[in-house]
XYZ file of C-alpha atoms in Angstrom:
547
model
C 69.731 306.549 -152.993
C 72.245 304.303 -151.289
C 71.279 305.182 -147.703
C 68.970 303.141 -145.591
C 65.401 304.326 -146.114
C 63.236 305.542 -143.250
C 60.129 303.655 -142.190
C 57.127 304.887 -144.138
C 53.670 304.971 -142.548
C 51.163 302.452 -143.794
C 48.621 304.049 -146.105
C 45.199 302.661 -146.843
C 44.678 303.630 -150.453
C 44.611 300.875 -153.015
C 46.702 302.538 -155.700
C 50.452 302.378 -156.137
C 51.780 305.904 -155.793
C 54.471 306.413 -158.425
C 57.683 308.266 -157.825
C 57.001 311.927 -157.186
C 57.420 314.303 -160.088
C 60.139 316.130 -158.153
C 62.098 312.911 -157.758
C 61.657 311.845 -161.368
C 62.565 315.252 -162.727
C 65.485 315.395 -160.329
C 66.740 312.088 -161.652
C 66.290 313.179 -165.244
C 67.815 316.629 -164.856
C 70.419 315.833 -162.200
C 73.089 314.966 -164.725
C 74.222 315.882 -168.195
C 75.702 313.158 -170.339
C 79.199 313.860 -171.551
C 82.061 311.949 -173.025
C 83.980 311.870 -169.768
C 84.477 308.645 -167.928
C 83.327 309.890 -164.525
C 79.601 309.490 -163.893
C 77.811 312.769 -163.185
C 76.117 313.455 -159.872
C 72.488 312.624 -159.279
C 70.239 314.958 -157.333
C 66.950 313.564 -156.079
C 64.273 314.483 -153.621
C 62.155 312.073 -151.604
C 59.270 310.041 -152.900
C 57.729 306.716 -152.107
C 55.159 304.115 -152.862
C 51.965 303.698 -150.952
C 51.217 300.437 -149.230
C 48.048 298.524 -149.940
C 46.338 297.872 -146.641
C 43.864 295.258 -147.845
C 43.559 291.878 -146.191
C 41.390 288.858 -146.796
C 40.186 285.636 -145.312
C 41.596 282.225 -146.193
C 40.898 278.752 -144.925
C 43.154 275.820 -145.702
C 42.440 272.193 -144.908
C 44.882 269.354 -144.492
C 44.455 265.905 -146.026
C 42.709 264.828 -142.830
C 40.166 267.614 -143.158
C 41.183 269.637 -140.073
C 41.604 273.366 -140.364
C 45.262 274.389 -140.563
C 44.809 278.123 -140.805
C 41.694 280.249 -140.556
C 42.718 283.819 -140.095
C 43.099 287.164 -141.732
C 46.421 288.068 -143.257
C 48.108 291.431 -143.293
C 51.536 292.977 -143.572
C 53.112 295.444 -141.201
C 55.488 298.008 -142.686
C 59.178 297.218 -142.335
C 62.413 299.101 -142.704
C 63.953 298.375 -146.059
C 67.485 298.888 -147.210
C 67.666 301.264 -150.135
C 69.729 298.681 -151.973
C 66.905 296.154 -151.789
C 63.381 296.269 -153.140
C 60.631 296.366 -150.586
C 57.131 297.227 -151.716
C 53.855 295.838 -150.323
C 50.722 294.799 -152.175
C 47.741 292.553 -151.663
C 45.479 291.392 -154.471
C 42.912 288.690 -154.959
C 42.978 285.457 -156.893
C 40.867 282.386 -157.482
C 42.220 279.006 -156.476
C 42.116 275.907 -158.659
C 41.879 272.255 -157.836
C 45.024 270.207 -157.703
C 45.945 266.689 -156.801
C 48.155 265.964 -153.820
C 50.142 262.765 -153.446
C 52.452 262.224 -150.494
C 55.207 259.641 -150.330
C 53.328 257.696 -147.689
C 49.782 258.113 -148.988
C 48.678 258.891 -152.532
C 45.497 260.795 -151.743
C 43.586 262.784 -154.331
C 41.993 265.970 -153.079
C 38.555 267.026 -154.261
C 36.697 270.349 -154.212
C 35.751 269.991 -150.560
C 39.367 269.651 -149.456
C 40.809 272.558 -151.402
C 41.092 276.135 -150.175
C 37.853 278.129 -150.129
C 36.968 280.237 -153.157
C 38.763 283.442 -152.193
C 42.488 283.038 -151.683
C 44.678 285.746 -150.253
C 48.062 286.417 -148.777
C 47.749 283.870 -145.989
C 48.834 283.908 -142.383
C 51.422 281.594 -140.980
C 50.023 278.491 -139.267
C 50.051 278.965 -135.533
C 49.896 282.748 -135.660
C 47.506 284.466 -133.323
C 44.269 285.966 -134.555
C 44.619 289.716 -135.124
C 48.418 289.621 -135.300
C 49.041 287.669 -138.499
C 51.949 288.121 -140.889
C 52.082 287.023 -144.516
C 54.621 284.233 -144.981
C 58.002 285.254 -146.329
C 59.169 283.193 -149.323
C 62.624 283.053 -150.873
C 62.763 281.684 -154.418
C 65.797 280.489 -156.384
C 65.166 280.594 -160.126
C 66.311 281.830 -163.486
C 64.798 284.630 -165.499
C 62.259 282.772 -167.647
C 60.665 279.535 -166.417
C 59.418 280.880 -163.082
C 58.022 284.088 -164.552
C 54.575 282.583 -165.078
C 54.362 281.904 -161.335
C 56.014 285.056 -159.989
C 52.960 287.246 -160.453
C 50.638 284.664 -158.907
C 52.814 284.437 -155.793
C 52.113 288.107 -155.082
C 48.453 287.120 -154.672
C 49.450 284.499 -152.108
C 51.827 286.544 -149.965
C 53.066 290.108 -149.843
C 56.674 289.069 -149.191
C 58.702 287.215 -151.830
C 62.444 287.524 -152.448
C 63.673 286.269 -155.826
C 67.359 285.279 -155.981
C 68.719 285.106 -159.528
C 72.131 284.393 -161.066
C 74.149 287.051 -162.899
C 76.148 284.683 -165.114
C 73.997 284.695 -168.258
C 76.051 285.300 -171.381
C 73.423 284.785 -174.073
C 70.958 287.017 -175.881
C 71.333 290.790 -175.765
C 72.956 290.461 -172.337
C 76.012 288.940 -174.000
C 76.492 292.008 -176.188
C 76.270 294.376 -173.222
C 78.794 292.328 -171.245
C 81.098 292.040 -174.278
C 81.295 295.796 -174.807
C 80.723 297.267 -171.349
C 81.588 294.385 -169.013
C 79.913 293.894 -165.650
C 77.473 291.258 -164.432
C 74.638 290.014 -166.629
C 71.320 291.738 -165.928
C 68.995 289.897 -168.330
C 67.448 287.493 -165.808
C 67.000 290.246 -163.227
C 65.375 292.545 -165.784
C 63.044 289.739 -166.872
C 61.849 289.089 -163.321
C 61.468 292.783 -162.520
C 59.275 293.248 -165.579
C 57.112 290.294 -164.598
C 56.577 291.814 -161.165
C 55.978 295.312 -162.535
C 52.703 297.097 -161.960
C 50.183 297.092 -164.820
C 47.196 298.588 -163.002
C 46.882 301.701 -165.183
C 47.632 302.810 -168.712
C 50.927 304.503 -167.867
C 52.198 301.500 -165.931
C 51.392 299.319 -168.943
C 53.117 301.779 -171.276
C 56.296 301.754 -169.153
C 56.205 297.975 -168.989
C 55.729 297.761 -172.767
C 58.676 300.110 -173.365
C 61.091 298.314 -171.029
C 59.995 294.929 -172.372
C 60.537 295.855 -176.017
C 63.164 294.138 -178.165
C 64.749 295.553 -181.278
C 64.549 293.706 -184.624
C 66.475 290.456 -184.760
C 67.618 290.051 -188.362
C 68.498 293.488 -189.737
C 71.249 295.300 -187.842
C 70.630 298.660 -189.558
C 66.912 298.476 -188.866
C 67.632 297.654 -185.198
C 69.984 300.641 -184.954
C 67.447 302.997 -186.536
C 64.756 301.910 -184.105
C 67.130 302.293 -181.156
C 67.975 305.860 -182.212
C 64.268 306.612 -182.473
C 63.753 305.325 -178.928
C 66.730 307.053 -177.359
C 65.809 310.332 -179.073
C 62.345 310.109 -177.535
C 60.258 310.083 -180.731
C 59.348 306.381 -180.981
C 55.649 305.434 -180.560
C 56.671 303.324 -177.550
C 56.834 306.556 -175.558
C 53.108 307.139 -176.086
C 51.331 306.993 -172.749
C 54.501 307.635 -170.716
C 54.299 310.911 -168.790
C 57.083 313.460 -169.092
C 58.667 312.800 -165.649
C 58.888 309.065 -166.354
C 60.030 309.672 -169.919
C 62.797 312.039 -168.829
C 64.029 309.600 -166.197
C 64.042 306.499 -168.400
C 65.440 308.313 -171.415
C 68.245 309.879 -169.357
C 69.630 306.453 -168.465
C 69.167 305.195 -172.037
C 71.178 308.213 -173.240
C 73.839 307.498 -170.645
C 74.005 303.863 -171.786
C 74.417 305.016 -175.381
C 77.170 307.454 -174.422
C 79.101 304.623 -172.773
C 78.840 302.551 -175.939
C 80.221 305.424 -177.993
C 83.195 305.722 -175.633
C 84.312 302.210 -176.612
C 85.532 303.199 -180.053
C 87.176 299.821 -180.698
C 83.953 297.874 -180.026
C 81.036 298.057 -182.447
C 77.792 297.390 -180.561
C 75.279 295.042 -182.197
C 71.749 296.274 -181.434
C 69.958 293.267 -182.953
C 67.481 291.661 -180.565
C 68.501 294.236 -177.961
C 66.257 294.657 -174.935
C 65.384 298.254 -174.027
C 65.011 297.124 -170.421
C 68.519 295.644 -170.465
C 69.886 298.909 -171.886
C 68.139 300.914 -169.166
C 69.444 298.541 -166.517
C 72.990 298.730 -167.858
C 72.855 302.526 -168.062
C 71.680 302.770 -164.438
C 74.332 300.306 -163.231
C 77.097 302.180 -164.989
C 75.842 305.540 -163.735
C 75.540 304.484 -160.093
C 78.436 302.016 -160.334
C 76.153 299.663 -158.412
C 73.916 296.810 -159.561
C 71.913 297.092 -156.337
C 71.194 300.764 -157.019
C 70.174 299.949 -160.599
C 67.736 297.308 -159.331
C 66.328 299.794 -156.839
C 65.772 302.398 -159.565
C 64.262 299.867 -161.992
C 61.897 298.651 -159.267
C 60.715 302.184 -158.569
C 60.254 303.080 -162.220
C 58.399 299.799 -162.892
C 56.446 300.194 -159.617
C 57.229 296.744 -158.280
C 54.949 296.180 -155.258
C 56.401 296.516 -151.798
C 57.527 293.200 -150.341
C 58.680 291.829 -153.704
C 62.462 291.826 -153.951
C 64.753 290.844 -156.807
C 68.265 290.079 -155.590
C 71.401 289.109 -157.516
C 72.946 285.949 -156.096
C 76.327 287.712 -156.117
C 77.133 291.317 -155.264
C 79.610 292.366 -157.920
C 80.295 294.893 -160.634
C 82.540 292.462 -162.492
C 81.826 290.013 -165.275
C 80.860 286.571 -163.959
C 81.745 283.431 -165.917
C 80.084 280.078 -165.292
C 81.865 276.835 -166.123
C 80.805 273.197 -166.214
C 82.818 270.065 -165.589
C 81.483 267.030 -167.430
C 81.725 263.432 -166.324
C 84.403 262.652 -168.933
C 86.644 265.486 -167.695
C 85.634 267.969 -170.397
C 85.165 271.608 -169.394
C 82.645 274.021 -170.883
C 83.005 277.781 -170.463
C 80.010 280.108 -170.289
C 76.337 279.582 -169.539
C 75.433 279.818 -173.203
C 77.869 277.036 -174.114
C 76.465 274.808 -171.360
C 72.748 275.219 -171.947
C 72.131 276.424 -175.506
C 75.294 276.744 -177.634
C 75.170 278.680 -180.875
C 74.620 276.375 -183.835
C 77.359 276.396 -186.462
C 76.438 278.604 -189.388
C 74.298 280.905 -187.229
C 77.004 282.632 -185.208
C 76.589 285.832 -187.198
C 72.915 286.056 -186.258
C 71.527 287.790 -183.213
C 71.220 285.386 -180.313
C 67.630 284.513 -179.488
C 67.794 282.333 -176.401
C 65.630 279.216 -176.333
C 66.900 276.658 -173.848
C 64.216 274.158 -174.802
C 64.976 274.069 -178.495
C 66.497 270.954 -179.960
C 70.246 271.353 -180.254
C 73.486 269.417 -179.984
C 73.588 267.023 -177.036
C 76.258 267.278 -174.390
C 79.283 265.064 -175.042
C 78.993 263.770 -171.450
C 76.655 264.318 -168.463
C 77.269 267.366 -166.294
C 79.040 266.600 -163.021
C 78.949 270.125 -161.593
C 79.018 273.839 -162.401
C 81.457 276.347 -160.916
C 82.681 279.900 -161.362
C 85.924 280.667 -163.167
C 88.003 283.734 -163.895
C 86.937 285.737 -166.926
C 89.718 284.260 -169.058
C 89.695 280.804 -167.466
C 89.128 277.521 -169.260
C 89.357 274.725 -166.659
C 89.519 273.763 -162.976
C 92.784 275.650 -162.430
C 90.924 278.912 -163.016
C 88.099 278.195 -160.559
C 87.122 281.015 -158.212
C 85.043 280.710 -155.042
C 82.568 283.521 -154.632
C 80.546 284.500 -151.555
C 76.777 284.756 -151.719
C 75.103 288.147 -151.644
C 74.824 289.097 -147.963
C 71.341 290.472 -148.509
C 70.255 287.142 -150.025
C 71.627 285.299 -146.985
C 69.773 287.710 -144.719
C 66.520 287.029 -146.548
C 67.092 283.269 -146.203
C 67.631 283.675 -142.464
C 64.196 285.286 -142.199
C 62.362 283.067 -144.703
C 59.305 281.036 -143.755
C 59.695 278.848 -146.845
C 62.531 278.310 -149.337
C 61.690 277.357 -152.926
C 63.909 276.001 -155.708
C 61.907 277.045 -158.763
C 61.536 275.682 -162.246
C 64.280 276.446 -164.706
C 67.483 275.043 -166.166
C 69.015 273.005 -163.367
C 72.693 273.713 -163.893
C 72.574 277.227 -165.360
C 69.596 278.828 -163.568
C 69.278 277.122 -160.172
C 72.690 275.716 -159.208
C 74.723 278.908 -159.929
C 73.047 280.543 -156.931
C 73.372 277.453 -154.712
C 77.118 276.804 -155.078
C 78.085 280.138 -153.517
C 79.852 280.210 -150.170
C 77.308 280.608 -147.386
C 74.213 279.351 -149.202
C 74.394 275.756 -148.018
C 75.208 276.737 -144.456
C 72.266 279.113 -144.085
C 69.687 276.911 -145.815
C 70.684 273.831 -143.790
C 70.343 275.816 -140.565
C 66.715 276.755 -141.232
C 63.860 274.588 -139.938
C 61.281 275.638 -142.532
C 59.641 273.998 -145.568
C 62.105 273.727 -148.445
C 60.348 272.959 -151.723
C 61.910 271.686 -154.961
C 59.732 272.313 -158.043
C 60.402 269.819 -160.831
C 60.418 270.849 -164.480
C 57.852 269.376 -166.834
C 60.410 268.159 -169.360
C 64.101 267.617 -169.950
C 66.431 270.099 -171.564
C 70.013 269.781 -172.774
C 71.356 269.919 -169.213
C 69.261 267.047 -167.822
C 69.064 264.876 -170.928
C 71.913 262.663 -169.630
C 72.752 261.498 -166.116
C 76.156 260.640 -164.645
C 74.642 258.058 -162.254
C 72.863 255.861 -164.803
C 72.021 255.562 -168.477
C 69.310 257.809 -169.870
C 68.036 261.218 -168.757
C 67.902 262.437 -165.179
C 65.078 261.352 -162.878
C 63.495 263.372 -160.073
C 65.903 261.805 -157.585
C 68.863 262.861 -159.737
C 67.598 266.450 -159.851
C 67.265 266.472 -156.074
C 70.764 265.025 -155.701
C 72.189 267.705 -158.013
C 70.629 270.429 -155.829
C 72.076 268.813 -152.688
C 75.527 268.433 -154.272
C 75.483 272.114 -155.279
C 74.565 273.294 -151.781
C 77.145 270.953 -150.225
C 79.717 272.174 -152.780
C 80.488 268.507 -153.213
C 83.345 268.918 -155.690
C 84.875 272.111 -154.326
C 87.414 270.365 -152.072
C 87.311 269.226 -148.465
C 87.917 272.667 -146.997
C 84.813 274.107 -148.674
C 82.470 271.136 -148.989
C 79.630 270.291 -146.619
C 78.108 266.934 -145.742
C 74.469 267.717 -145.061
C 71.766 265.163 -145.960
C 69.053 265.779 -148.548
C 66.493 266.458 -145.817
C 68.521 269.483 -144.702
C 67.871 271.127 -148.055
C 64.666 269.602 -149.468
C 61.568 268.699 -147.465
C 59.014 268.545 -150.286
C 58.854 268.169 -154.054
C 56.187 269.445 -156.457
C 55.809 267.667 -159.797
C 53.525 268.568 -162.726
C 50.895 265.999 -163.631
C 51.872 264.278 -166.861
C 55.448 265.571 -166.755
C 58.189 263.833 -168.709
C 60.744 263.531 -165.897
C 60.367 260.139 -164.160
C 59.411 260.314 -160.476
C 60.738 257.376 -158.429
C 58.666 257.571 -155.251
C 60.675 254.955 -153.394
C 63.945 256.639 -154.302
C 62.649 260.035 -153.213
C 61.524 258.589 -149.894
C 64.945 257.026 -149.371
C 66.539 260.452 -149.926
C 64.546 261.730 -146.986
C 62.143 264.021 -148.859
C 59.033 263.799 -146.734
C 56.367 264.956 -149.176
C 55.696 264.791 -152.910
C 52.734 266.608 -154.453
C 51.450 266.173 -157.981
C 50.050 269.449 -159.295
C 47.631 270.115 -162.129
C 49.377 271.001 -165.373
C 48.620 272.497 -168.769
C 50.212 271.976 -172.168
C 51.542 274.759 -174.314
C 51.386 274.971 -178.082
C 54.409 272.690 -178.443
C 52.933 270.015 -176.198
C 55.270 270.747 -173.280
C 53.938 270.192 -169.772
C 53.718 273.325 -167.630
C 52.389 273.870 -164.126
C 48.983 275.452 -163.842
C 50.100 278.675 -162.077
C 47.195 278.952 -159.636
C 47.340 275.249 -158.794
C 51.081 275.502 -158.147
C 50.666 278.435 -155.776
C 47.920 276.522 -153.971
C 50.245 273.495 -153.692
C 52.954 275.675 -152.137
C 50.390 276.855 -149.610
C 49.428 273.245 -148.835
C 53.029 272.185 -148.244
C 53.600 275.114 -145.925
C 50.442 274.394 -143.955
C 51.161 270.690 -143.534
C 54.870 270.912 -142.813
C 54.573 273.870 -140.461
C 51.896 271.981 -138.559
C 54.243 268.986 -138.283
C 57.066 271.220 -137.047
C 54.845 272.585 -134.290
C 53.778 269.153 -133.051
């Protein structure tokens, strides 16, 4: 499983081929769970996913009406490292109208200026007819806010790498880390599930199983349901074939056996995620987060070309800290973004970063990593970025900073050694996507009274990539334009957008994108309009780079 995979021939069927029965049965039967500490050996035979060879036609127009790209898109097979996730797919979507405003000219686009009716994984501007390659995107995000867009991006391009932090210490992830240690897998599991195949009944059944959460309030009820699942008799197994069932259940059993080995730690199953338990069992078995991601991607049939990468390669617990403007230090992502309310600490943690809670005592100045027992700056540790993530950035055609909590979802991946250097060296579109509303982290600003503005968000991203507060030996001094070339904002969003200030930062393009409101009245991007806006930025800025 850990060796570099051989190049697989491109196949022209339109179905995802699941793991072979031999491979699944080999995984399921290749070990017997015991009470010993050493993980058993895994025996597996080969199997693979088929590539979708479809391609479609797309035409994109610039604000001046000239054709930017008018070509077919396709994806050639590539060698993939077994530790990464590389699966190809191509599906169709329908584009929506959106409004585009640039810093220099606030022009509203109408139906005649928007992409033709059938959108597809598009070719890079300037590519030659008959030899087109889908653009490669790298996205920084957390595990929740960007999920609504992740699936739509697969309809735009066959190659997207998602870089996510592993410092979450809330929800059921916190309980796994407390008892078993290791990096947090909740955000990675969430993104993998969003990218998972749902094209047939079994794929939907697997997705439903791995996305299931145990009861929140009653610990005994949660434990009973977990035992029913791990014993293989829960209705959630309906529709899951025996090879898949044996494979998934084997790693759930292994996870459970590891819990039982920790006799001094009682595990709280409330609000537990079955997907998190499977992930943790695979990581512990392989002693590798990368291998666990690879297995999860195969079981969930994530399409080829879609990768989910941890920002840090580690098997250790990762602790995020925050330094506030008044010199106060906060320890742990949960304490920074959504602390437990007094009187509810004995309840299962249901994470909601947008819920109303206690305000920060002072604006956040920066976030950093600290030792597992650390409490302040003296315990700061400087961690290198995942080498595979850096490699993907070096090959990216566009870099995207997605929606999500600024200081606990986006910045934790940006402050790592190597991130700023690689991103600044790339001459490609670099897009910052602004949230539709404030949360606890952006509700106060260290530069002025009141909540953060769009310019403050951009400055926070730049400071993180420059490692502004890490000391002279580690800090960079790159301008905003080295990291951000465009900004996408939702129409009607609650975060103020200072166009003059953004222009002074050197951000060359700002686009306002159609939005929708959820049941609570919060402003969210229209997913199809946002993907179309990303396409527009790429077309315009790549054309400018070629001039």
